[in-house]
Amino acid sequence: MTTRPSLHTSLSPALVHLYDVNNSIVVIIDVLRATSTIATALYNGAKCVIPVDSVSRCIELGRQIEGITAGERDGKIAEGLENGNSPFEYPREFVEGKTLVLTTTNGTRLLHMALERGAKEIITGSFPNLSAVCDHLIEMKRHVVLGCAAWKDKVNMEDALFAGAVISRMREHFDINCDSSHMAEAMYEKGKKDLFAFIKKNNASHYHRLMKFGLEKDIRYCLTADQANVLPFYSEGKLIVKSSTA
Amino acid sequence: MTTRPSLHTSLSPALVHLYDVNNSIVVIIDVLRATSTIATALYNGAKCVIPVDSVSRCIELGRQIEGITAGERDGKIAEGLENGNSPFEYPREFVEGKTLVLTTTNGTRLLHMALERGAKEIITGSFPNLSAVCDHLIEMKRHVVLGCAAWKDKVNMEDALFAGAVISRMREHFDINCDSSHMAEAMYEKGKKDLFAFIKKNNASHYHRLMKFGLEKDIRYCLTADQANVLPFYSEGKLIVKSSTA
């Protein structure tokens, strides 16, 4: 009877091989802060975002294409780069029409894994573009893998919370036989009234790490829905905006 | 200042390499139903439980040592074995003084991984022996890895809930910088009033699988604390009872 597509959540890149990536749309989730910043830069008119996995590659590519180079190590702009990872560094007046070359380790690695496994389509998800992601997935009616970038393969709370937020909105459109998804949703339902308070109370490791760097404003923004509601779509090495009515 | 030992939760065997197993006590968790049945058989006087990873090995060893052979495939007693996986098959009048040779795939595999990685000590945990596990871990004051057996490497809800129950009782005794642990605890806190209702409502895959086989009674027992409060301790290929006041 059911003709609904399936939905699975991979809580870590180390688990992504368990899912049928090659038959699915993969959503790359790196809430604090890569995918939130990607959505924000594109929402504010960046031509595209090129995710790279190292500072040296970022510097090299930035020179070649005259892009903005961005990335952090230990909470500071990485040596040789121009900008950091905060979404607040990419207002329209700065980023419009430009190409952002962004180093991210966990998210870029997962993206490459999804590519190698033949994902049908790769998009990025974060609270700032939650609705765009959900609208697109519901419309496409294809199998979905929600891929949490995690932190050096260790499961993290904020990426799982975003997976839970997506599932909470899309539950009736998908066939979900996946405990990770149900756990993420249950956690999101518990925390959704105040996600900032939830990750604080539950001692999320990135909460502590970013608060130490004075980035409360970043965390709050990255946990707020639909402030940069575009759909970043991966194509030929770049993330570009795709209309949610594909 | 802090001299508390660390506690981490590995939500799947595919993540266990991320943790310092060789410096830790590892708790093998396979709530439905392997570790619940192990605790029950030992509580009811079994001499020991030998976990093996295949039906053929179970048959072979059962013959050699004249043990009770036990294991299921697709909800039925596996061909060639005498008993199934239900804790209710092992009352005192049946199991006292005997050796149980039990095939489990996920739990046994994780146990072997912990052994290979040089775990300081390996014990098994389940709701029926929740207090014995917590009392022991608090007393030992060593680093702990809560190892969920999961299902073919896919994270499952009931093992994570047990990890959450342990953490909920031991939080102040350990230094917990581990999102998986905090997520497990948050989920347990949400569901603890009625764990059966929680896994039903949240569509745990093993809930559906076991209900299909008519095993509601097993599920309810396996989610109830301290009905078989012993500490199964792994030593030289066997699980034996260890007093919680080690």
Coordinates of C-alpha atoms in Angstrom, one line a residue:
Chain A
M1 CA 0.0 0.0 0.0
T2 CA 2.6 2.5 1.1
T3 CA 4.5 4.3 -1.7
R4 CA 6.2 6.7 0.6
P5 CA 10.0 7.1 0.2
S6 CA 12.2 6.1 3.1
L7 CA 14.1 8.4 5.4
H8 CA 17.2 7.5 7.5
T9 CA 19.5 9.5 9.7
S10 CA 23.2 8.8 9.8
L11 CA 24.4 10.2 13.1
S12 CA 28.1 10.1 12.1
P13 CA 30.1 9.9 8.9
A14 CA 31.3 6.6 10.3
L15 CA 27.8 5.2 9.9
V16 CA 26.9 6.5 6.5
H17 CA 27.9 3.3 4.7
L18 CA 24.9 1.6 6.4
Y19 CA 22.5 3.5 4.3
D20 CA 21.5 3.5 0.6
V21 CA 23.1 6.7 -0.3
N22 CA 23.3 5.9 -4.0
N23 CA 19.5 5.9 -4.2
S24 CA 18.9 9.0 -2.0
I25 CA 19.1 12.7 -1.6
V26 CA 21.7 13.3 1.1
V27 CA 21.4 16.3 3.4
I28 CA 24.7 17.4 4.8
I29 CA 24.2 18.8 8.3
D30 CA 26.9 20.7 10.2
V31 CA 24.8 23.1 12.3
L32 CA 27.7 24.8 14.2
R33 CA 28.5 26.4 11.9
A34 CA 29.4 25.3 8.4
T35 CA 26.1 24.6 6.9
S36 CA 24.5 27.6 8.7
T37 CA 27.1 29.9 7.3
I38 CA 26.8 28.4 3.8
A39 CA 23.0 29.1 3.8
T40 CA 23.6 32.6 5.1
A41 CA 26.2 33.5 2.5
L42 CA 24.1 32.2 -0.3
Y43 CA 21.0 33.9 1.1
N44 CA 22.9 37.1 1.1
G45 CA 23.7 36.8 -2.6
A46 CA 27.0 34.9 -2.7
K47 CA 27.5 33.5 -6.2
C48 CA 28.5 30.1 -4.7
V49 CA 30.3 28.5 -1.8
I50 CA 33.2 26.0 -2.5
P51 CA 33.7 23.7 0.4
V52 CA 37.4 22.5 0.8
D53 CA 38.9 20.2 3.3
S54 CA 42.2 22.1 4.2
V55 CA 43.5 25.5 4.8
S56 CA 46.2 25.1 2.1
R57 CA 43.6 24.1 -0.5
C58 CA 41.5 27.1 0.6
I59 CA 44.4 29.5 0.1
E60 CA 45.4 28.0 -3.3
L61 CA 41.8 28.0 -4.7
G62 CA 41.1 31.5 -3.2
R63 CA 44.0 32.9 -5.2
Q64 CA 43.1 31.0 -8.4
I65 CA 39.5 32.2 -8.5
E66 CA 39.8 35.4 -6.5
G67 CA 37.4 34.2 -3.9
I68 CA 36.9 35.0 -0.3
T69 CA 38.9 32.5 1.8
A70 CA 37.3 31.5 5.1
G71 CA 38.0 29.1 7.9
E72 CA 39.0 28.8 11.5
R73 CA 41.2 26.7 13.6
D74 CA 40.8 26.7 17.4
G75 CA 38.3 29.6 17.2
K76 CA 40.5 32.0 15.3
I77 CA 40.7 32.8 11.6
A78 CA 43.2 30.2 10.2
E79 CA 46.6 31.6 9.2
G80 CA 46.6 32.7 5.6
L81 CA 42.8 33.1 5.3
E82 CA 40.8 36.3 5.3
N83 CA 37.6 35.4 7.2
G84 CA 36.2 33.1 9.8
N85 CA 33.3 30.7 10.1
S86 CA 30.7 33.0 11.6
P87 CA 27.5 33.6 9.6
F88 CA 27.7 37.2 10.8
E89 CA 30.8 37.8 8.7
Y90 CA 28.8 37.4 5.5
P91 CA 26.2 40.2 5.2
R92 CA 24.9 41.1 1.7
E93 CA 27.1 44.2 1.4
F94 CA 30.2 42.0 1.8
V95 CA 29.3 38.7 0.1
E96 CA 26.9 39.5 -2.8
G97 CA 28.1 38.3 -6.1
K98 CA 31.3 36.8 -4.6
T99 CA 32.6 33.2 -4.3
L100 CA 33.3 32.0 -0.8
V101 CA 35.9 29.3 -0.4
L102 CA 35.2 27.7 3.0
T103 CA 37.3 25.1 4.8
T104 CA 35.3 22.7 6.9
T105 CA 36.6 19.4 7.9
N106 CA 33.7 17.3 9.1
G107 CA 31.1 18.6 6.6
T108 CA 33.4 18.5 3.5
R109 CA 34.5 15.0 4.4
L110 CA 30.9 13.8 4.6
L111 CA 30.1 15.5 1.4
H112 CA 32.9 13.7 -0.4
M113 CA 31.7 10.4 1.1
A114 CA 28.2 11.0 -0.2
L115 CA 29.6 11.8 -3.7
E116 CA 31.8 8.7 -3.7
R117 CA 28.8 6.6 -2.8
G118 CA 26.8 8.1 -5.7
A119 CA 24.2 10.2 -3.9
K120 CA 21.4 11.2 -6.3
E121 CA 21.6 14.7 -5.0
I122 CA 23.4 16.6 -2.2
I123 CA 22.0 19.6 -0.4
T124 CA 23.1 21.2 2.9
G125 CA 20.8 21.7 5.8
S126 CA 20.8 23.9 8.9
F127 CA 18.2 25.7 11.0
P128 CA 18.6 28.9 9.1
N129 CA 17.3 27.1 6.0
L130 CA 15.1 24.4 7.6
S131 CA 11.9 25.2 5.6
A132 CA 13.7 25.3 2.3
V133 CA 15.2 21.8 3.0
C134 CA 11.9 20.3 4.2
D135 CA 9.8 21.8 1.3
H136 CA 12.3 20.4 -1.2
L137 CA 12.4 16.9 0.3
I138 CA 8.7 16.7 0.5
E139 CA 8.3 17.8 -3.1
M140 CA 11.0 15.5 -4.5
K141 CA 9.4 12.3 -3.1
R142 CA 12.7 10.5 -3.1
H143 CA 14.5 8.5 -0.4
V144 CA 16.4 10.7 2.0
V145 CA 19.5 10.3 4.1
L146 CA 20.0 13.0 6.7
G147 CA 23.8 13.0 7.2
C148 CA 25.2 14.5 10.4
A149 CA 28.7 15.8 9.9
A150 CA 29.4 15.2 13.6
W151 CA 32.8 16.0 15.1
K152 CA 35.7 13.7 14.1
D153 CA 33.1 10.9 13.7
K154 CA 31.7 11.5 17.2
V155 CA 27.9 12.0 17.3
N156 CA 27.0 15.6 18.2
M157 CA 23.8 17.0 19.6
E158 CA 23.1 20.0 17.4
D159 CA 23.3 18.0 14.1
A160 CA 21.0 15.3 15.6
L161 CA 18.6 18.1 16.7
F162 CA 18.4 19.4 13.2
A163 CA 17.7 16.0 11.8
G164 CA 15.0 15.7 14.4
A165 CA 13.5 19.1 13.3
V166 CA 13.4 17.9 9.7
I167 CA 11.7 14.6 10.7
S168 CA 9.2 16.4 12.9
R169 CA 8.0 18.4 9.9
M170 CA 8.1 15.6 7.3
R171 CA 7.1 12.5 9.3
E172 CA 3.9 11.8 7.4
H173 CA 5.5 12.0 4.0
F174 CA 8.1 9.3 4.6
D175 CA 8.4 5.7 5.7
I176 CA 10.7 5.9 8.7
N177 CA 12.1 2.6 9.9
C178 CA 15.2 4.0 11.6
D179 CA 15.8 4.3 15.3
S180 CA 18.4 7.1 14.9
S181 CA 15.6 9.2 13.2
H182 CA 13.1 8.5 15.9
M183 CA 15.7 9.2 18.6
A184 CA 16.6 12.5 16.9
E185 CA 12.9 13.5 16.7
A186 CA 12.2 12.6 20.3
M187 CA 15.1 14.7 21.4
Y188 CA 14.0 17.6 19.2
E189 CA 10.5 17.4 20.5
K190 CA 11.9 17.6 24.0
G191 CA 14.1 20.6 23.2
K192 CA 12.3 22.6 20.6
K193 CA 10.8 25.2 22.8
D194 CA 14.2 26.6 23.4
L195 CA 17.0 24.8 21.6
F196 CA 19.7 27.1 23.1
A197 CA 18.6 26.2 26.6
F198 CA 18.4 22.6 25.6
I199 CA 22.0 22.3 24.4
K200 CA 23.2 24.3 27.3
K201 CA 21.4 22.2 29.9
N202 CA 22.5 19.0 28.2
N203 CA 26.1 20.0 27.9
A204 CA 26.6 19.8 24.2
S205 CA 30.3 19.9 23.6
H206 CA 30.1 22.5 20.8
Y207 CA 28.1 24.7 23.1
H208 CA 31.0 24.9 25.5
R209 CA 33.6 25.2 22.8
L210 CA 31.9 28.1 21.1
M211 CA 30.8 29.9 24.3
K212 CA 34.5 29.8 25.3
F213 CA 35.2 31.8 22.2
G214 CA 32.4 34.3 23.0
L215 CA 30.1 33.1 20.2
E216 CA 26.8 32.9 22.0
K217 CA 25.3 35.1 19.2
D218 CA 26.4 32.6 16.6
I219 CA 25.0 29.6 18.5
R220 CA 21.6 31.4 18.9
Y221 CA 21.5 32.3 15.2
C222 CA 22.5 28.8 14.1
L223 CA 19.6 27.3 16.2
T224 CA 17.0 29.7 14.8
A225 CA 14.8 28.5 11.9
D226 CA 14.5 30.2 8.5
Q227 CA 16.7 33.2 8.8
A228 CA 18.4 32.4 5.5
N229 CA 15.9 30.2 3.8
V230 CA 17.6 29.1 0.6
L231 CA 18.5 25.6 -0.7
P232 CA 22.2 25.1 -1.2
F233 CA 22.6 22.4 -3.9
Y234 CA 25.9 20.7 -4.7
S235 CA 26.9 20.7 -8.3
E236 CA 30.4 20.3 -9.8
G237 CA 32.3 21.2 -6.7
K238 CA 30.2 24.1 -5.7
L239 CA 27.2 24.9 -3.6
I240 CA 24.7 27.1 -5.4
V241 CA 21.2 28.2 -4.6
K242 CA 18.4 26.0 -5.9
S243 CA 14.9 27.2 -5.8
S244 CA 12.8 25.1 -3.4
T245 CA 10.2 24.6 -6.1
A246 CA 12.6 22.5 -8.2
Chain B
M1 CA 40.6 20.1 40.3
T2 CA 38.5 17.2 38.9
T3 CA 39.7 13.7 39.5
R4 CA 36.6 12.1 38.2
P5 CA 37.0 9.3 35.6
S6 CA 35.5 9.9 32.2
L7 CA 32.4 8.2 30.7
H8 CA 31.6 7.8 27.0
T9 CA 28.8 6.2 25.1
S10 CA 29.4 4.3 21.9
L11 CA 26.0 4.2 20.2
S12 CA 27.2 1.5 17.7
P13 CA 30.1 -1.0 17.4
A14 CA 31.1 1.0 14.3
L15 CA 31.9 3.9 16.6
V16 CA 33.7 2.1 19.4
H17 CA 37.2 2.8 17.9
L18 CA 36.7 6.4 18.8
Y19 CA 36.9 5.7 22.5
D20 CA 39.8 4.8 24.8
V21 CA 38.6 1.2 25.3
N22 CA 42.0 0.0 26.4
N23 CA 41.9 2.3 29.4
S24 CA 38.3 1.6 30.4
I25 CA 35.7 -0.7 31.8
V26 CA 33.4 -1.6 28.8
V27 CA 29.7 -2.3 29.4
I28 CA 28.2 -4.4 26.7
I29 CA 24.5 -3.4 26.2
D30 CA 22.1 -5.5 24.2
V31 CA 18.8 -4.8 25.9
L32 CA 16.5 -6.8 23.6
R33 CA 17.3 -9.4 24.6
A34 CA 20.9 -10.8 24.9
T35 CA 22.2 -9.0 28.0
S36 CA 18.8 -9.1 29.7
T37 CA 18.8 -12.9 29.3
I38 CA 22.4 -13.2 30.4
A39 CA 21.7 -11.4 33.6
T40 CA 18.5 -13.5 34.2
A41 CA 20.2 -16.8 33.6
L42 CA 23.1 -15.9 36.0
Y43 CA 20.7 -14.4 38.6
N44 CA 18.8 -17.8 38.5
G45 CA 22.0 -19.7 39.2
A46 CA 23.5 -20.6 35.9
K47 CA 27.2 -21.5 36.4
C48 CA 28.2 -19.3 33.5
V49 CA 27.0 -18.0 30.1
I50 CA 29.3 -18.5 27.1
P51 CA 28.5 -16.0 24.3
V52 CA 29.2 -17.3 20.8
D53 CA 28.8 -15.7 17.4
S54 CA 27.2 -18.4 15.3
V55 CA 24.7 -21.3 15.5
S56 CA 27.3 -23.8 14.4
R57 CA 29.8 -22.8 17.1
C58 CA 26.9 -22.9 19.6
I59 CA 26.0 -26.5 18.6
E60 CA 29.7 -27.6 18.7
L61 CA 30.5 -26.1 22.1
G62 CA 27.1 -27.2 23.5
R63 CA 28.1 -30.8 22.7
Q64 CA 31.7 -30.5 24.0
I65 CA 30.7 -29.1 27.4
E66 CA 27.2 -30.4 27.7
G67 CA 25.7 -27.0 28.0
I68 CA 22.3 -25.6 27.2
T69 CA 22.4 -24.3 23.6
A70 CA 20.3 -21.2 22.9
G71 CA 19.7 -18.8 20.1
E72 CA 17.1 -17.6 17.7
R73 CA 16.9 -16.7 14.0
D74 CA 13.9 -14.7 12.8
G75 CA 12.1 -15.1 16.1
K76 CA 12.3 -18.9 16.3
I77 CA 14.7 -21.2 18.0
A78 CA 17.6 -21.7 15.6
E79 CA 17.8 -25.1 14.0
G80 CA 19.9 -27.5 16.0
L81 CA 19.6 -25.5 19.2
E82 CA 17.5 -26.4 22.3
N83 CA 16.3 -23.0 23.5
G84 CA 15.5 -19.5 22.5
N85 CA 16.6 -16.0 23.6
S86 CA 13.8 -15.2 26.0
P87 CA 14.7 -14.5 29.6
F88 CA 11.6 -16.4 30.6
E89 CA 13.1 -19.6 29.3
Y90 CA 15.7 -19.5 32.1
P91 CA 14.0 -19.9 35.5
R92 CA 16.1 -21.3 38.4
E93 CA 14.6 -24.8 38.2
F94 CA 15.9 -25.1 34.7
V95 CA 19.2 -23.2 34.6
E96 CA 20.7 -23.5 38.1
G97 CA 24.2 -24.9 38.0
K98 CA 24.2 -25.2 34.3
T99 CA 26.2 -23.6 31.5
L100 CA 24.3 -21.7 28.9
V101 CA 25.9 -21.4 25.4
L102 CA 24.1 -18.4 23.8
T103 CA 24.5 -17.2 20.2
T104 CA 24.2 -13.4 19.8
T105 CA 25.5 -11.6 16.8
N106 CA 25.6 -7.9 17.7
G107 CA 26.6 -8.3 21.4
T108 CA 29.2 -11.0 20.9
R109 CA 30.8 -9.0 18.1
L110 CA 31.1 -5.9 20.2
L111 CA 32.5 -8.0 23.1
H112 CA 35.2 -9.3 20.8
M113 CA 36.0 -5.8 19.6
A114 CA 36.3 -4.6 23.2
L115 CA 38.6 -7.6 24.0
E116 CA 40.8 -6.9 20.9
R117 CA 41.1 -3.3 22.0
G118 CA 42.4 -4.3 25.4
A119 CA 39.5 -3.3 27.6
K120 CA 40.5 -3.3 31.3
E121 CA 37.3 -5.1 32.2
I122 CA 34.1 -6.2 30.3
I123 CA 30.7 -6.5 32.0
T124 CA 27.2 -6.7 30.5
G125 CA 24.4 -4.3 31.2
S126 CA 20.6 -4.4 30.9
F127 CA 17.7 -3.0 32.8
P128 CA 17.3 -6.2 34.8
N129 CA 20.7 -5.6 36.3
L130 CA 20.9 -1.8 36.1
S131 CA 21.7 -1.2 39.8
A132 CA 24.4 -3.9 39.9
V133 CA 26.1 -2.2 36.9
C134 CA 25.9 1.3 38.3
D135 CA 27.0 0.3 41.8
H136 CA 30.0 -1.4 40.4
L137 CA 31.0 1.4 38.0
I138 CA 30.7 4.0 40.8
E139 CA 32.8 1.9 43.1
M140 CA 35.5 1.1 40.6
K141 CA 36.3 4.8 39.8
R142 CA 37.7 4.0 36.4
H143 CA 37.0 5.3 32.9
V144 CA 33.8 3.8 31.4
V145 CA 32.7 3.1 27.8
L146 CA 29.0 2.2 27.5
G147 CA 29.0 0.1 24.4
C148 CA 25.6 -0.3 22.7
A149 CA 25.5 -3.5 20.6
A150 CA 23.0 -1.9 18.3
W151 CA 21.7 -3.9 15.3
K152 CA 24.1 -4.6 12.4
D153 CA 25.8 -1.4 13.4
K154 CA 22.7 0.7 13.2
V155 CA 22.0 2.7 16.4
N156 CA 19.0 1.4 18.3
M157 CA 16.7 3.0 20.8
E158 CA 16.6 0.5 23.7
D159 CA 20.4 0.2 24.0
A160 CA 20.7 4.0 24.0
L161 CA 17.9 4.2 26.6
F162 CA 19.8 1.9 28.9
A163 CA 23.0 4.0 28.5
G164 CA 20.9 7.0 29.4
A165 CA 19.6 5.2 32.5
V166 CA 23.1 4.4 33.7
I167 CA 24.2 8.0 33.1
S168 CA 21.2 9.4 34.9
R169 CA 22.2 7.5 38.0
M170 CA 26.0 8.1 37.8
R171 CA 26.3 11.6 36.4
E172 CA 27.9 13.2 39.4
H173 CA 30.6 10.5 39.7
F174 CA 32.0 10.9 36.2
D175 CA 33.3 13.6 33.9
I176 CA 31.1 13.4 30.8
N177 CA 32.2 15.3 27.7
C178 CA 30.3 13.2 25.2
D179 CA 27.2 14.3 23.3
S180 CA 26.1 10.7 22.7
S181 CA 25.9 10.3 26.5
H182 CA 24.0 13.5 27.0
M183 CA 21.6 12.6 24.2
A184 CA 21.0 9.2 25.7
E185 CA 20.4 10.7 29.1
A186 CA 18.0 13.3 27.7
M187 CA 16.0 10.6 25.9
Y188 CA 15.9 8.4 29.0
E189 CA 14.7 11.3 31.1
K190 CA 11.9 11.9 28.5
G191 CA 10.9 8.2 28.5
K192 CA 11.7 6.9 32.0
K193 CA 8.1 7.1 33.4
D194 CA 7.1 4.4 31.0
L195 CA 9.8 3.0 28.8
F196 CA 7.5 0.5 27.1
A197 CA 5.1 3.3 26.0
F198 CA 8.1 5.4 24.9
I199 CA 9.6 2.9 22.6
K200 CA 6.1 2.1 21.2
K201 CA 5.3 5.7 20.6
N202 CA 8.7 6.4 19.0
N203 CA 8.5 3.3 16.8
A204 CA 11.7 1.5 17.9
S205 CA 12.4 -1.1 15.3
H206 CA 12.9 -3.9 17.8
Y207 CA 9.6 -3.0 19.4
H208 CA 7.8 -3.8 16.2
R209 CA 10.0 -6.9 15.4
L210 CA 9.4 -8.5 18.8
M211 CA 5.7 -7.6 19.0
K212 CA 5.2 -9.3 15.7
F213 CA 6.5 -12.5 17.4
G214 CA 4.1 -12.0 20.3
L215 CA 6.9 -11.0 22.7
E216 CA 5.3 -8.1 24.6
K217 CA 6.0 -9.8 27.9
D218 CA 9.7 -10.1 27.0
I219 CA 9.9 -6.4 26.0
R220 CA 8.3 -5.3 29.3
Y221 CA 10.6 -7.4 31.4
C222 CA 13.7 -6.3 29.5
L223 CA 12.8 -2.6 30.2
T224 CA 12.2 -3.2 33.9
A225 CA 15.0 -2.4 36.4
D226 CA 16.6 -4.7 38.8
Q227 CA 14.6 -8.0 38.3
A228 CA 17.9 -9.9 38.0
N229 CA 20.4 -7.8 39.8
V230 CA 23.7 -9.5 39.3
L231 CA 26.9 -8.3 37.6
P232 CA 28.0 -10.5 34.7
F233 CA 31.7 -10.2 34.3
Y234 CA 33.7 -11.5 31.3
S235 CA 36.6 -13.8 32.1
E236 CA 38.4 -16.3 29.8
G237 CA 35.5 -16.7 27.3
K238 CA 32.7 -16.8 29.9
L239 CA 30.4 -14.5 31.7
I240 CA 30.2 -15.2 35.4
V241 CA 28.7 -13.4 38.3
K242 CA 30.8 -10.9 40.0
S243 CA 29.8 -9.4 43.4
S244 CA 29.0 -5.7 43.0
T245 CA 31.3 -5.1 46.0
A246 CA 34.4 -6.1 44.0

